[in-house]
Tab-separated table of C-alpha atoms and ligand atoms in Angstrom:
chain	number	residue	atom	x	y	z
A	282	UNK	CA	124.476	216.394	124.416
A	283	UNK	CA	127.295	217.036	126.908
A	284	UNK	CA	128.099	220.650	127.707
A	285	UNK	CA	131.573	222.012	127.102
A	286	UNK	CA	133.540	225.093	128.041
A	287	UNK	CA	135.379	227.246	125.478
A	288	UNK	CA	138.977	226.940	126.709
A	289	UNK	CA	141.030	226.294	123.570
A	290	UNK	CA	142.117	228.758	120.898
A	291	UNK	CA	140.240	227.327	117.871
A	292	UNK	CA	140.397	226.492	115.098
A	293	UNK	CA	144.056	225.406	115.285
A	294	UNK	CA	145.908	225.932	111.992
A	295	UNK	CA	146.598	223.338	109.311
A	296	UNK	CA	150.318	223.682	108.476
A	297	UNK	CA	152.381	222.275	105.634
A	298	UNK	CA	156.012	222.574	104.508
A	299	UNK	CA	157.582	221.007	101.395
A	300	UNK	CA	160.698	220.226	103.503
A	301	UNK	CA	158.578	218.255	106.006
A	302	UNK	CA	157.072	216.303	103.107
A	303	UNK	CA	160.586	215.382	102.016
A	304	UNK	CA	161.568	214.222	105.483
A	305	UNK	CA	158.487	212.095	105.929
A	306	UNK	CA	158.166	210.928	102.316
A	307	UNK	CA	154.501	211.925	102.028
A	308	UNK	CA	152.264	214.965	101.782
A	309	UNK	CA	151.809	215.886	105.395
A	310	UNK	CA	149.251	218.313	106.771
A	311	UNK	CA	149.944	219.132	110.380
A	312	UNK	CA	146.967	219.923	112.628
A	313	UNK	CA	148.579	222.333	115.065
A	314	UNK	CA	147.014	221.216	118.336
A	315	UNK	CA	150.250	222.210	119.950
A	316	UNK	CA	148.747	225.677	119.502
A	317	UNK	CA	145.476	225.195	121.373
A	318	UNK	CA	146.544	227.697	123.974
A	319	UNK	CA	149.373	229.286	125.960
A	320	UNK	CA	151.113	227.393	128.754
A	321	UNK	CA	148.140	224.991	128.937
A	322	UNK	CA	148.451	224.066	125.221
A	323	UNK	CA	148.295	220.642	123.688
A	324	UNK	CA	145.684	217.976	123.040
A	325	UNK	CA	144.428	217.787	126.604
A	326	UNK	CA	142.514	221.103	126.463
A	327	UNK	CA	140.013	219.647	124.009
A	328	UNK	CA	139.170	216.894	126.490
A	329	UNK	CA	139.177	219.267	129.453
A	330	UNK	CA	136.599	221.455	127.757
A	331	UNK	CA	134.131	218.630	128.489
A	332	UNK	CA	135.626	217.323	131.700
A	333	UNK	CA	135.913	220.651	133.466
A	334	UNK	CA	132.375	221.593	132.397
A	335	UNK	CA	131.220	218.361	134.077
A	336	UNK	CA	133.286	219.308	137.157
A	337	UNK	CA	131.567	222.730	137.356
A	338	UNK	CA	128.148	221.167	136.773
A	339	UNK	CA	128.833	218.833	139.698
A	340	UNK	CA	129.655	221.879	141.831
A	341	UNK	CA	133.189	220.590	142.391
A	342	UNK	CA	135.644	222.681	144.378
A	343	UNK	CA	138.686	220.514	143.619
A	344	UNK	CA	139.829	218.538	140.620
A	345	UNK	CA	141.881	215.349	141.119
A	346	UNK	CA	143.909	213.737	138.352
A	347	UNK	CA	147.058	211.714	137.711
A	348	UNK	CA	149.928	211.016	135.370
A	349	UNK	CA	153.705	210.847	135.140
A	350	UNK	CA	155.799	213.561	136.784
A	351	UNK	CA	156.173	215.253	133.387
A	352	UNK	CA	152.500	214.721	132.468
A	353	UNK	CA	151.158	217.270	129.993
A	354	UNK	CA	147.668	216.360	131.072
A	355	UNK	CA	148.380	217.060	134.749
A	356	UNK	CA	149.889	220.443	133.852
A	357	UNK	CA	147.000	221.451	131.569
A	358	UNK	CA	144.477	220.395	134.280
A	359	UNK	CA	146.341	222.311	136.989
A	360	UNK	CA	146.429	225.528	134.959
A	361	UNK	CA	142.875	225.330	133.603
A	362	UNK	CA	141.455	224.389	137.010
A	363	UNK	CA	143.029	227.488	138.492
A	364	UNK	CA	141.655	229.621	135.641
A	365	UNK	CA	138.185	228.427	136.626
A	366	UNK	CA	138.765	228.999	140.350
A	367	UNK	CA	139.056	225.294	141.183
A	368	UNK	CA	141.722	223.684	143.387
A	369	UNK	CA	143.772	220.868	141.886
A	370	UNK	CA	145.496	217.807	143.352
A	371	UNK	CA	147.836	215.743	141.210
A	372	UNK	CA	148.939	212.152	141.801
A	373	UNK	CA	152.209	211.913	139.928
A	374	UNK	CA	154.096	208.634	139.274
A	375	UNK	CA	157.842	208.581	139.881
A	376	UNK	CA	160.020	205.699	138.614
A	377	UNK	CA	161.661	205.101	141.980
A	378	UNK	CA	160.546	206.487	145.349
A	379	UNK	CA	163.457	208.902	145.590
A	380	UNK	CA	163.842	209.868	141.950
A	381	UNK	CA	164.688	213.548	141.806
A	382	UNK	CA	161.822	215.621	140.485
A	383	UNK	CA	163.489	218.862	139.373
A	384	UNK	CA	161.345	221.938	138.911
A	385	UNK	CA	161.398	221.897	135.145
A	386	UNK	CA	158.906	221.595	132.300
A	387	UNK	CA	155.451	220.424	133.296
A	388	UNK	CA	156.363	219.892	136.913
A	389	UNK	CA	157.433	223.501	137.209
A	390	UNK	CA	154.127	224.667	135.715
A	391	UNK	CA	152.159	222.382	138.100
A	392	UNK	CA	153.879	224.065	141.015
A	393	UNK	CA	153.448	227.514	139.540
A	394	UNK	CA	149.688	226.860	139.282
A	395	UNK	CA	149.682	225.954	142.991
A	396	UNK	CA	148.541	222.390	142.470
A	397	UNK	CA	148.991	220.001	145.391
A	398	UNK	CA	151.390	217.371	144.101
A	399	UNK	CA	151.519	213.857	145.575
A	400	UNK	CA	154.398	211.746	144.292
A	401	UNK	CA	153.473	208.071	144.162
A	402	UNK	CA	155.285	204.856	143.209
A	403	UNK	CA	154.509	202.760	140.125
A	404	UNK	CA	152.832	200.219	142.411
A	405	UNK	CA	150.571	202.897	143.950
A	406	UNK	CA	149.892	204.205	140.450
A	407	UNK	CA	148.377	200.896	139.436
A	408	UNK	CA	145.580	201.616	141.951
A	409	UNK	CA	145.268	205.256	140.947
A	410	UNK	CA	141.472	205.206	140.590
A	411	UNK	CA	141.022	203.826	144.105
A	412	UNK	CA	143.568	206.333	145.411
A	413	UNK	CA	141.806	209.296	143.815
A	414	UNK	CA	138.357	208.063	144.831
A	415	UNK	CA	139.605	207.629	148.427
A	416	UNK	CA	140.924	211.142	148.426
A	417	UNK	CA	137.603	212.426	147.013
A	418	UNK	CA	135.757	210.830	149.914
A	419	UNK	CA	138.196	212.345	152.379
A	420	UNK	CA	137.553	215.772	150.869
A	421	UNK	CA	133.810	215.210	150.981
A	422	UNK	CA	134.089	214.676	154.732
A	423	UNK	CA	135.634	218.145	155.123
A	424	UNK	CA	132.857	219.717	153.099
A	425	UNK	CA	134.656	219.908	149.757
A	426	UNK	CA	133.578	218.322	146.527
A	427	UNK	CA	136.118	216.630	144.319
A	428	UNK	CA	135.796	215.753	140.640
A	429	UNK	CA	138.080	212.898	139.521
A	430	UNK	CA	139.514	213.006	136.011
A	431	UNK	CA	141.163	209.776	134.835
A	432	UNK	CA	144.704	209.513	133.434
A	433	UNK	CA	145.084	211.637	130.306
A	434	UNK	CA	141.472	212.819	130.582
A	435	UNK	CA	140.774	209.597	128.674
A	436	UNK	CA	137.219	208.547	129.138
A	437	UNK	CA	134.231	208.726	126.863
A	438	UNK	CA	133.347	212.305	127.806
A	439	UNK	CA	136.939	213.571	127.273
A	440	UNK	CA	137.273	211.784	123.960
A	441	UNK	CA	134.396	213.872	122.558
A	442	UNK	CA	136.901	216.700	122.329
A	443	UNK	CA	138.608	214.827	119.493
A	444	UNK	CA	135.376	214.096	117.709
A	445	UNK	CA	134.955	217.859	117.674
A	446	UNK	CA	138.550	218.287	116.447
A	447	UNK	CA	137.748	216.087	113.441
A	448	UNK	CA	134.635	218.175	112.740
A	449	UNK	CA	136.913	221.247	112.854
A	450	UNK	CA	139.282	219.667	110.280
A	451	UNK	CA	136.306	218.744	108.106
A	452	UNK	CA	135.270	222.412	108.041
A	453	UNK	CA	138.819	223.525	107.215
A	454	UNK	CA	139.078	220.952	104.437
A	455	UNK	CA	135.746	222.043	102.994
A	456	UNK	CA	136.926	225.633	102.997
A	457	UNK	CA	139.812	224.491	100.765
A	458	UNK	CA	142.490	225.084	103.398
A	459	UNK	CA	143.996	221.721	102.657
A	460	UNK	CA	144.936	221.884	98.980
A	461	UNK	CA	141.519	220.921	97.548
A	462	UNK	CA	141.392	217.236	98.371
A	463	UNK	CA	138.645	216.181	100.786
A	464	UNK	CA	140.112	213.062	102.394
A	465	UNK	CA	143.363	211.769	103.861
A	466	UNK	CA	144.937	208.367	103.316
A	467	UNK	CA	145.584	208.359	107.077
A	468	UNK	CA	145.264	210.489	110.182
A	469	UNK	CA	148.227	209.876	112.529
A	470	UNK	CA	148.891	210.913	116.141
A	471	UNK	CA	150.648	209.829	119.327
A	472	UNK	CA	148.733	207.589	121.709
A	473	UNK	CA	149.435	207.516	125.472
A	474	UNK	CA	146.141	206.840	127.254
A	475	UNK	CA	143.749	206.201	124.323
A	476	UNK	CA	141.278	209.081	124.570
A	477	UNK	CA	142.582	210.988	121.573
A	478	UNK	CA	142.588	207.788	119.524
A	479	UNK	CA	138.992	206.947	120.439
A	480	UNK	CA	137.805	210.451	119.547
A	481	UNK	CA	139.809	210.654	116.301
A	482	UNK	CA	138.475	207.303	115.053
A	483	UNK	CA	134.868	208.186	115.942
A	484	UNK	CA	135.311	211.663	114.434
A	485	UNK	CA	136.901	210.291	111.302
A	486	UNK	CA	133.917	207.967	110.837
A	487	UNK	CA	131.391	210.737	111.357
A	488	UNK	CA	133.112	213.224	109.036
A	489	UNK	CA	134.470	210.835	106.387
A	490	UNK	CA	137.921	212.418	106.652
A	491	UNK	CA	139.715	209.084	106.435
A	492	UNK	CA	139.205	205.360	106.748
A	493	UNK	CA	142.579	204.929	108.433
A	494	UNK	CA	143.072	206.387	111.888
A	495	UNK	CA	146.569	205.458	113.138
A	496	UNK	CA	147.421	205.680	116.845
A	497	UNK	CA	151.211	205.525	117.443
A	498	UNK	CA	151.633	204.016	120.933
A	499	UNK	CA	154.334	205.648	123.111
A	500	UNK	CA	153.995	203.049	125.937
A	501	UNK	CA	152.284	199.704	126.678
A	502	UNK	CA	151.402	197.703	123.560
A	503	UNK	CA	148.862	197.187	120.778
A	504	UNK	CA	146.656	194.725	122.711
A	505	UNK	CA	146.463	197.088	125.715
A	506	UNK	CA	145.473	200.089	123.593
A	507	UNK	CA	142.982	198.168	121.461
A	508	UNK	CA	141.187	197.148	124.691
A	509	UNK	CA	141.423	200.649	126.162
A	510	UNK	CA	140.246	202.417	122.994
A	511	UNK	CA	137.314	199.999	122.710
A	512	UNK	CA	136.225	200.813	126.293
A	513	UNK	CA	136.533	204.573	125.809
A	514	UNK	CA	134.682	204.301	122.492
A	515	UNK	CA	131.767	202.511	124.164
A	516	UNK	CA	131.632	205.233	126.852
A	517	UNK	CA	131.671	207.963	124.167
A	518	UNK	CA	128.800	206.274	122.302
A	519	UNK	CA	126.839	206.232	125.570
A	520	UNK	CA	127.443	210.017	125.853
A	521	UNK	CA	126.458	210.653	122.255
A	522	UNK	CA	124.657	207.789	120.441
A	523	UNK	CA	124.589	209.734	117.153
A	524	UNK	CA	128.298	208.878	116.737
A	525	UNK	CA	127.263	205.309	115.936
A	526	UNK	CA	127.212	206.185	112.187
A	527	UNK	CA	131.005	206.029	112.225
A	528	UNK	CA	132.797	202.864	111.151
A	529	UNK	CA	136.484	203.661	111.500
A	530	UNK	CA	138.522	201.581	113.954
A	531	UNK	CA	141.762	202.918	115.422
A	532	UNK	CA	144.826	201.142	114.006
A	533	UNK	CA	147.322	200.908	116.874
A	534	UNK	CA	151.026	200.600	115.937
A	535	UNK	CA	153.419	199.884	118.779
A	536	UNK	CA	156.818	199.520	117.131
A	537	UNK	CA	157.802	203.186	117.462
A	538	UNK	CA	157.715	203.649	121.234
A	539	UNK	CA	161.520	203.426	121.467
A	540	UNK	CA	163.281	202.360	124.672
A	541	UNK	CA	160.317	203.203	126.915
A	542	UNK	CA	157.753	205.790	127.999
A	543	UNK	CA	159.431	209.185	128.078
A	544	UNK	CA	162.666	207.844	126.596
A	545	UNK	CA	163.489	208.338	122.923
A	546	UNK	CA	166.104	206.360	120.948
A	547	UNK	CA	169.060	208.292	119.539
A	548	UNK	CA	167.560	207.838	116.087
A	549	UNK	CA	164.335	209.403	117.302
A	550	UNK	CA	166.154	212.273	118.970
A	551	UNK	CA	168.111	212.906	115.783
A	552	UNK	CA	164.819	212.916	113.837
A	553	UNK	CA	163.369	215.565	116.221
A	554	UNK	CA	166.505	217.742	115.845
A	555	UNK	CA	166.433	217.279	112.024
A	556	UNK	CA	162.731	218.300	111.785
A	557	UNK	CA	163.295	221.381	113.897
A	558	UNK	CA	166.398	222.434	111.935
A	559	UNK	CA	164.876	221.890	108.504
A	560	UNK	CA	161.306	223.114	109.118
A	561	UNK	CA	161.106	225.055	112.369
A	562	UNK	CA	158.531	222.530	113.664
A	563	UNK	CA	159.258	221.560	117.290
A	564	UNK	CA	158.250	218.054	118.341
A	565	UNK	CA	158.598	216.547	121.816
A	566	UNK	CA	160.565	213.325	122.659
A	567	UNK	CA	157.715	211.693	124.607
A	568	UNK	CA	154.805	211.867	122.154
A	569	UNK	CA	154.710	213.930	118.938
A	570	UNK	CA	158.334	213.149	117.959
A	571	UNK	CA	157.753	209.383	118.166
A	572	UNK	CA	154.463	209.716	116.281
A	573	UNK	CA	155.939	211.614	113.330
A	574	UNK	CA	158.926	209.284	113.387
A	575	UNK	CA	156.388	206.486	113.107
A	576	UNK	CA	154.514	208.147	110.235
A	577	UNK	CA	157.782	208.460	108.275
A	578	UNK	CA	158.184	204.655	108.615
A	579	UNK	CA	154.578	203.502	108.496
A	580	UNK	CA	153.637	200.566	106.229
A	581	UNK	CA	151.817	200.986	103.984
A	582	UNK	CA	152.974	204.578	103.801
A	583	UNK	CA	150.038	206.981	103.224
A	584	UNK	CA	150.704	209.366	100.364
A	585	UNK	CA	148.605	212.084	101.958
A	586	UNK	CA	148.373	212.258	105.735
A	587	UNK	CA	146.980	214.451	108.460
A	588	UNK	CA	149.401	214.489	111.403
A	589	UNK	CA	147.954	215.746	114.673
A	590	UNK	CA	150.618	217.623	116.572
A	591	UNK	CA	149.404	217.032	120.133
A	592	UNK	CA	151.835	219.394	121.883
A	593	UNK	CA	154.237	218.453	124.634
A	594	UNK	CA	156.697	221.342	124.515
A	595	UNK	CA	157.224	221.456	128.345
A	596	UNK	CA	158.240	217.806	128.240
A	597	UNK	CA	160.928	218.653	125.699
A	598	UNK	CA	162.204	221.499	127.830
A	599	UNK	CA	162.630	219.073	130.708
A	600	UNK	CA	164.882	216.815	128.543
A	601	UNK	CA	167.636	219.219	127.444
A	602	UNK	CA	170.372	217.054	128.913
A	603	UNK	CA	169.123	213.959	127.057
A	604	UNK	CA	169.253	215.784	123.727
A	605	UNK	CA	172.691	217.281	124.162
A	606	UNK	CA	174.463	214.546	122.138
A	607	UNK	CA	172.228	215.236	119.106
A	608	UNK	CA	172.763	219.036	119.091
B	715	PLP	C1	148.642	213.000	126.337
B	715	PLP	C2	149.398	213.289	125.121
B	715	PLP	C3	149.243	212.492	123.939
B	715	PLP	C4	148.421	211.232	123.965
B	715	PLP	O1	147.035	211.449	124.021
B	715	PLP	P1	146.133	210.361	124.736
B	715	PLP	O2	144.755	210.821	124.531
B	715	PLP	O3	146.538	210.363	126.202
B	715	PLP	O4	146.427	209.031	124.117
B	715	PLP	C5	149.908	212.833	122.813
B	715	PLP	N1	150.752	213.884	122.808
B	715	PLP	C6	150.916	214.659	123.857
B	715	PLP	C7	151.869	215.809	123.754
B	715	PLP	C8	150.212	214.438	125.054
B	715	PLP	O5	150.455	215.233	126.088
C-alpha cells in the first residue's frame, strides 16, 4: 500500500441547507472539501498527501508541477512543498505570451510561498511532461533531485486520495451524519484533470455509496475525460489491486463548462451569486460553481445527491471584475 502524509484537516464536514435543496431541486449533501485546510485548501491536498509522500520517499529536494496561472493545484503544491521544506517550481500556462498575470488569487499565493514560476504558452504546455522532465534532468546535474507531479496531481497515486475521501464519507454516513440513508442517487463534482473523478468512481464502487458518479467537465470534452479517467483508473489499480472490487464508472457530462476553461456564463455567475446570497455557500466560477450548476440541471435529476465541494476560493477572488455585473 502506498504511504501518505497527514496534510488535510479531516474528516471534512457534510453540510446541508433546505434553501440549497430548493435551489438545486434535490436533497443535496455537500462534502466540504473546500475546508480541507487553510490557504492550501481544496481537493488537491488529498492527492498531495500521497504524491508528496512519494516525493519525500524519493529524497526529492524540489517538486515540479504545472497548471493554469490561476491553478489551485499549483498553489496547494507550492504551499505544502514549503511546509515540508521542499522547493517548488511551477510551469504555468498563459493564454497569450504577454497576458498580464496580476498578483491575485492563486498566483499571489504561489509567489508568497516562494515558488519559482515559469510562464509558458499553450503550445509549450502541450509538451508539459517533456518540459518538466527536462528540467528535472537539469536539476539532477546540479546535484538536486526533482519530483515531477502531473497536471492536477492526476495520476493513479494521486487519485487514491479520493478513494480515501469516499471511505471517509462511508464512515460519516454509517454514523448517521447524513439523515439515515446509506446511499446516494449520485455523487457529483467538478472535473478538470480527471484524478478526482477516477478516485471517486473507484471509491464509490468499493464503499457502495452510489452507482452513479458524475464528473462535470469544466474544459475539454467527454471523450477526452473518459480516456483520461480510464488511464488514471488503470494506474490506481496498479497501485492498489484490492480496488478491483469496484464496478462504478465515472459518468462524464460536458454540457456545463460554459464559454471555456476559467470563464463562466452570466447564467452561471448569477447562480453562484444566488447560492451565496441564499445559503452562505461560496462556490468558485472555474470549478465548483459550474459543477453545482450542472447538478441543478442534470438529467435524470438525482433526488438525493452528494456534491463534493472541491474548493477554488482563490480563483474566485481573482475574478472580482468578471462578477461585478451580477452583484
Ligand atoms: C482541480 C480542481 C477540480 C478538478 O479536480 P481534478 O481532479 O483536476 O479533475 C475541481 N475543483 C477545484 C476547485 C479544483 O481546484
